[in-house]
């Protein structure tokens, strides 16, 4: 997987509003739909990808820069959300990462666990599937630095 830097990834992108661009990377359509339906009311720009290759395309084509990557740790075709996150952060160091998995980090393969530990702890949160909508919203709010809107939890 090779990511080409777009003009917005070569320099730090500065937001003019509280709207963030979030890329959802999960091979399961049902998981992507659930994430989208939970996050859509917050008004952020939501992009979706089912594979690492689709995620790279989204990353390269986004005009607004990427603020948050929500990635499943275990992806098909020999890659992982952790590797995608590290590749994206090499071009966009301010990128925040939310890793989701049906398994705790202690059960990830050795390479994923080692790479996960390379991401600064203030830039990454992990959630174990299944998770509650409130936990997702809290993690997203914490990562992108916005106050949590209590009505979004209702």
PDB file of C-alpha atoms in Angstrom:
ATOM      1  CA  UNK A   1       0.000   0.000   0.000  1.00  0.00           C
ATOM      2  CA  UNK A   2       1.456   3.330  -1.062  1.00  0.00           C
ATOM      3  CA  UNK A   3      -0.177   6.630  -0.314  1.00  0.00           C
ATOM      4  CA  UNK A   4       0.572   9.642  -2.467  1.00  0.00           C
ATOM      5  CA  UNK A   5       0.520  12.962  -0.683  1.00  0.00           C
ATOM      6  CA  UNK A   6      -2.165  15.283  -1.965  1.00  0.00           C
ATOM      7  CA  UNK A   7      -1.736  19.062  -1.554  1.00  0.00           C
ATOM      8  CA  UNK A   8      -3.784  18.972   1.656  1.00  0.00           C
ATOM      9  CA  UNK A   9      -1.703  16.173   3.177  1.00  0.00           C
ATOM     10  CA  UNK A  10       1.657  17.829   2.534  1.00  0.00           C
ATOM     11  CA  UNK A  11       0.955  20.632   4.981  1.00  0.00           C
ATOM     12  CA  UNK A  12      -1.066  20.824   8.117  1.00  0.00           C
ATOM     13  CA  UNK A  13      -4.666  21.613   7.277  1.00  0.00           C
ATOM     14  CA  UNK A  14      -6.350  24.164   9.511  1.00  0.00           C
ATOM     15  CA  UNK A  15     -10.096  23.955  10.011  1.00  0.00           C
ATOM     16  CA  UNK A  16     -12.249  27.055   9.857  1.00  0.00           C
ATOM     17  CA  UNK A  17     -15.166  25.372  11.630  1.00  0.00           C
ATOM     18  CA  UNK A  18     -16.046  22.553  13.993  1.00  0.00           C
ATOM     19  CA  UNK A  19     -16.803  20.274  11.043  1.00  0.00           C
ATOM     20  CA  UNK A  20     -14.318  17.428  10.796  1.00  0.00           C
ATOM     21  CA  UNK A  21     -13.654  14.965   7.999  1.00  0.00           C
ATOM     22  CA  UNK A  22     -13.892  11.377   9.186  1.00  0.00           C
ATOM     23  CA  UNK A  23     -12.955   8.311   7.156  1.00  0.00           C
ATOM     24  CA  UNK A  24     -14.650   5.056   8.172  1.00  0.00           C
ATOM     25  CA  UNK A  25     -12.673   1.958   7.121  1.00  0.00           C
ATOM     26  CA  UNK A  26     -14.368  -1.373   7.749  1.00  0.00           C
ATOM     27  CA  UNK A  27     -14.941  -4.338   5.452  1.00  0.00           C
ATOM     28  CA  UNK A  28     -18.397  -4.980   6.935  1.00  0.00           C
ATOM     29  CA  UNK A  29     -21.139  -2.852   5.342  1.00  0.00           C
ATOM     30  CA  UNK A  30     -23.355  -3.193   8.426  1.00  0.00           C
ATOM     31  CA  UNK A  31     -20.626  -1.749  10.650  1.00  0.00           C
ATOM     32  CA  UNK A  32     -20.060   1.164   8.253  1.00  0.00           C
ATOM     33  CA  UNK A  33     -23.826   1.870   8.186  1.00  0.00           C
ATOM     34  CA  UNK A  34     -24.010   1.837  11.994  1.00  0.00           C
ATOM     35  CA  UNK A  35     -21.034   4.181  12.318  1.00  0.00           C
ATOM     36  CA  UNK A  36     -22.472   6.520   9.687  1.00  0.00           C
ATOM     37  CA  UNK A  37     -25.931   6.605  11.282  1.00  0.00           C
ATOM     38  CA  UNK A  38     -24.423   7.347  14.693  1.00  0.00           C
ATOM     39  CA  UNK A  39     -22.054  10.073  13.450  1.00  0.00           C
ATOM     40  CA  UNK A  40     -24.171  11.723  10.725  1.00  0.00           C
ATOM     41  CA  UNK A  41     -26.293  13.835  13.109  1.00  0.00           C
ATOM     42  CA  UNK A  42     -23.108  15.598  14.266  1.00  0.00           C
ATOM     43  CA  UNK A  43     -22.680  17.188  10.826  1.00  0.00           C
ATOM     44  CA  UNK A  44     -19.168  15.998  10.037  1.00  0.00           C
ATOM     45  CA  UNK A  45     -18.048  15.024   6.543  1.00  0.00           C
ATOM     46  CA  UNK A  46     -18.144  11.211   6.499  1.00  0.00           C
ATOM     47  CA  UNK A  47     -16.234   9.113   3.978  1.00  0.00           C
ATOM     48  CA  UNK A  48     -16.419   5.326   3.750  1.00  0.00           C
ATOM     49  CA  UNK A  49     -14.093   2.604   2.546  1.00  0.00           C
ATOM     50  CA  UNK A  50     -14.403  -1.185   2.625  1.00  0.00           C
ATOM     51  CA  UNK A  51     -10.747  -1.899   1.801  1.00  0.00           C
ATOM     52  CA  UNK A  52      -7.346  -0.363   2.403  1.00  0.00           C
ATOM     53  CA  UNK A  53      -7.172   0.539  -1.299  1.00  0.00           C
ATOM     54  CA  UNK A  54     -10.477   2.428  -1.113  1.00  0.00           C
ATOM     55  CA  UNK A  55      -9.257   4.206   2.021  1.00  0.00           C
ATOM     56  CA  UNK A  56      -6.082   5.305   0.221  1.00  0.00           C
ATOM     57  CA  UNK A  57      -8.194   6.690  -2.641  1.00  0.00           C
ATOM     58  CA  UNK A  58     -10.393   8.618  -0.192  1.00  0.00           C
ATOM     59  CA  UNK A  59      -7.322   9.936   1.623  1.00  0.00           C
ATOM     60  CA  UNK A  60      -5.682  11.113  -1.588  1.00  0.00           C
ATOM     61  CA  UNK A  61      -8.845  12.679  -3.027  1.00  0.00           C
ATOM     62  CA  UNK A  62     -10.236  14.530  -0.027  1.00  0.00           C
ATOM     63  CA  UNK A  63     -10.059  18.292  -0.441  1.00  0.00           C
ATOM     64  CA  UNK A  64     -10.703  19.163   3.179  1.00  0.00           C
ATOM     65  CA  UNK A  65      -7.959  17.074   4.741  1.00  0.00           C
ATOM     66  CA  UNK A  66      -8.658  14.181   7.075  1.00  0.00           C
ATOM     67  CA  UNK A  67      -9.117  14.667  10.810  1.00  0.00           C
ATOM     68  CA  UNK A  68     -10.049  11.199  12.024  1.00  0.00           C
ATOM     69  CA  UNK A  69      -9.643   7.668  10.727  1.00  0.00           C
ATOM     70  CA  UNK A  70     -11.975   5.062  12.202  1.00  0.00           C
ATOM     71  CA  UNK A  71     -10.489   1.739  11.136  1.00  0.00           C
ATOM     72  CA  UNK A  72     -11.196  -1.904  11.782  1.00  0.00           C
ATOM     73  CA  UNK A  73      -7.979  -3.559  12.905  1.00  0.00           C
ATOM     74  CA  UNK A  74      -8.591  -6.736  10.907  1.00  0.00           C
ATOM     75  CA  UNK A  75      -9.095  -6.138   7.185  1.00  0.00           C
ATOM     76  CA  UNK A  76      -9.133  -8.644   4.329  1.00  0.00           C
ATOM     77  CA  UNK A  77      -6.289  -9.178   1.856  1.00  0.00           C
ATOM     78  CA  UNK A  78      -3.403  -9.156   4.299  1.00  0.00           C
ATOM     79  CA  UNK A  79      -3.550  -5.604   5.582  1.00  0.00           C
ATOM     80  CA  UNK A  80      -4.836  -4.021   8.753  1.00  0.00           C
ATOM     81  CA  UNK A  81      -6.344  -0.790   9.932  1.00  0.00           C
ATOM     82  CA  UNK A  82      -3.252  -0.242  12.076  1.00  0.00           C
ATOM     83  CA  UNK A  83      -0.979  -0.291   9.011  1.00  0.00           C
ATOM     84  CA  UNK A  84      -3.318   2.045   7.110  1.00  0.00           C
ATOM     85  CA  UNK A  85      -3.330   4.430  10.090  1.00  0.00           C
ATOM     86  CA  UNK A  86       0.475   4.486  10.312  1.00  0.00           C
ATOM     87  CA  UNK A  87       0.788   5.130   6.580  1.00  0.00           C
ATOM     88  CA  UNK A  88      -1.694   8.015   6.741  1.00  0.00           C
ATOM     89  CA  UNK A  89      -0.029   9.496   9.856  1.00  0.00           C
ATOM     90  CA  UNK A  90       3.350   9.468   8.097  1.00  0.00           C
ATOM     91  CA  UNK A  91       1.858  12.062   5.720  1.00  0.00           C
ATOM     92  CA  UNK A  92      -0.508  13.755   8.163  1.00  0.00           C
ATOM     93  CA  UNK A  93       0.948  13.608  11.690  1.00  0.00           C
ATOM     94  CA  UNK A  94      -2.024  15.382  13.299  1.00  0.00           C
ATOM     95  CA  UNK A  95      -4.420  12.625  12.164  1.00  0.00           C
ATOM     96  CA  UNK A  96      -6.349  11.042  15.023  1.00  0.00           C
ATOM     97  CA  UNK A  97      -7.096   7.316  14.985  1.00  0.00           C
ATOM     98  CA  UNK A  98     -10.004   5.279  16.364  1.00  0.00           C
ATOM     99  CA  UNK A  99      -9.255   1.569  16.023  1.00  0.00           C
ATOM    100  CA  UNK A 100     -12.179  -0.831  16.305  1.00  0.00           C
ATOM    101  CA  UNK A 101     -11.923  -4.579  16.676  1.00  0.00           C
ATOM    102  CA  UNK A 102     -13.799  -7.575  17.929  1.00  0.00           C
ATOM    103  CA  UNK A 103     -10.635  -8.478  19.819  1.00  0.00           C
ATOM    104  CA  UNK A 104      -8.712  -6.603  22.536  1.00  0.00           C
ATOM    105  CA  UNK A 105      -5.174  -5.432  21.622  1.00  0.00           C
ATOM    106  CA  UNK A 106      -3.716  -8.327  23.625  1.00  0.00           C
ATOM    107  CA  UNK A 107      -5.147 -10.714  20.993  1.00  0.00           C
ATOM    108  CA  UNK A 108      -4.044  -8.772  17.899  1.00  0.00           C
ATOM    109  CA  UNK A 109      -1.264 -10.279  15.823  1.00  0.00           C
ATOM    110  CA  UNK A 110       2.232  -9.292  16.903  1.00  0.00           C
ATOM    111  CA  UNK A 111       2.808  -6.849  14.044  1.00  0.00           C
ATOM    112  CA  UNK A 112      -0.460  -4.966  14.644  1.00  0.00           C
ATOM    113  CA  UNK A 113       0.227  -4.774  18.372  1.00  0.00           C
ATOM    114  CA  UNK A 114       3.781  -3.505  17.817  1.00  0.00           C
ATOM    115  CA  UNK A 115       2.655  -0.918  15.243  1.00  0.00           C
ATOM    116  CA  UNK A 116      -0.256   0.203  17.427  1.00  0.00           C
ATOM    117  CA  UNK A 117       2.197   0.993  20.204  1.00  0.00           C
ATOM    118  CA  UNK A 118       4.039   3.384  17.831  1.00  0.00           C
ATOM    119  CA  UNK A 119       1.038   5.746  17.627  1.00  0.00           C
ATOM    120  CA  UNK A 120       1.135   8.430  20.346  1.00  0.00           C
ATOM    121  CA  UNK A 121      -1.434   7.588  23.029  1.00  0.00           C
ATOM    122  CA  UNK A 122      -3.102  11.005  22.766  1.00  0.00           C
ATOM    123  CA  UNK A 123      -3.802  10.318  19.069  1.00  0.00           C
ATOM    124  CA  UNK A 124      -5.420   6.887  19.273  1.00  0.00           C
ATOM    125  CA  UNK A 125      -8.301   5.190  21.040  1.00  0.00           C
ATOM    126  CA  UNK A 126      -9.395   1.577  20.665  1.00  0.00           C
ATOM    127  CA  UNK A 127     -12.957   0.332  21.003  1.00  0.00           C
ATOM    128  CA  UNK A 128     -13.888  -3.331  21.222  1.00  0.00           C
ATOM    129  CA  UNK A 129     -16.847  -4.383  19.080  1.00  0.00           C
ATOM    130  CA  UNK A 130     -19.653  -4.384  19.814  1.00  0.00           C
ATOM    131  CA  UNK A 131     -19.660  -0.945  21.414  1.00  0.00           C
ATOM    132  CA  UNK A 132     -22.422   1.405  22.451  1.00  0.00           C
ATOM    133  CA  UNK A 133     -23.220   4.499  20.376  1.00  0.00           C
ATOM    134  CA  UNK A 134     -22.430   6.623  23.439  1.00  0.00           C
ATOM    135  CA  UNK A 135     -18.926   5.107  23.647  1.00  0.00           C
ATOM    136  CA  UNK A 136     -18.329   5.826  19.955  1.00  0.00           C
ATOM    137  CA  UNK A 137     -19.494   9.427  20.280  1.00  0.00           C
ATOM    138  CA  UNK A 138     -17.367   9.971  23.386  1.00  0.00           C
ATOM    139  CA  UNK A 139     -14.253   8.568  21.670  1.00  0.00           C
ATOM    140  CA  UNK A 140     -14.799  10.687  18.552  1.00  0.00           C
ATOM    141  CA  UNK A 141     -15.377  13.840  20.594  1.00  0.00           C
ATOM    142  CA  UNK A 142     -12.226  13.212  22.625  1.00  0.00           C
ATOM    143  CA  UNK A 143     -10.079  12.558  19.552  1.00  0.00           C
ATOM    144  CA  UNK A 144     -11.184  15.533  17.485  1.00  0.00           C
ATOM    145  CA  UNK A 145     -11.310  17.874  20.451  1.00  0.00           C
ATOM    146  CA  UNK A 146     -14.917  18.940  20.416  1.00  0.00           C
ATOM    147  CA  UNK A 147     -17.384  19.081  23.282  1.00  0.00           C
ATOM    148  CA  UNK A 148     -19.732  16.128  23.437  1.00  0.00           C
ATOM    149  CA  UNK A 149     -23.284  17.184  22.605  1.00  0.00           C
ATOM    150  CA  UNK A 150     -25.516  15.439  25.122  1.00  0.00           C
ATOM    151  CA  UNK A 151     -28.486  15.367  22.723  1.00  0.00           C
ATOM    152  CA  UNK A 152     -26.444  13.186  20.353  1.00  0.00           C
ATOM    153  CA  UNK A 153     -26.450  10.479  23.017  1.00  0.00           C
ATOM    154  CA  UNK A 154     -30.234  10.338  23.286  1.00  0.00           C
TER     155      UNK A 154
END
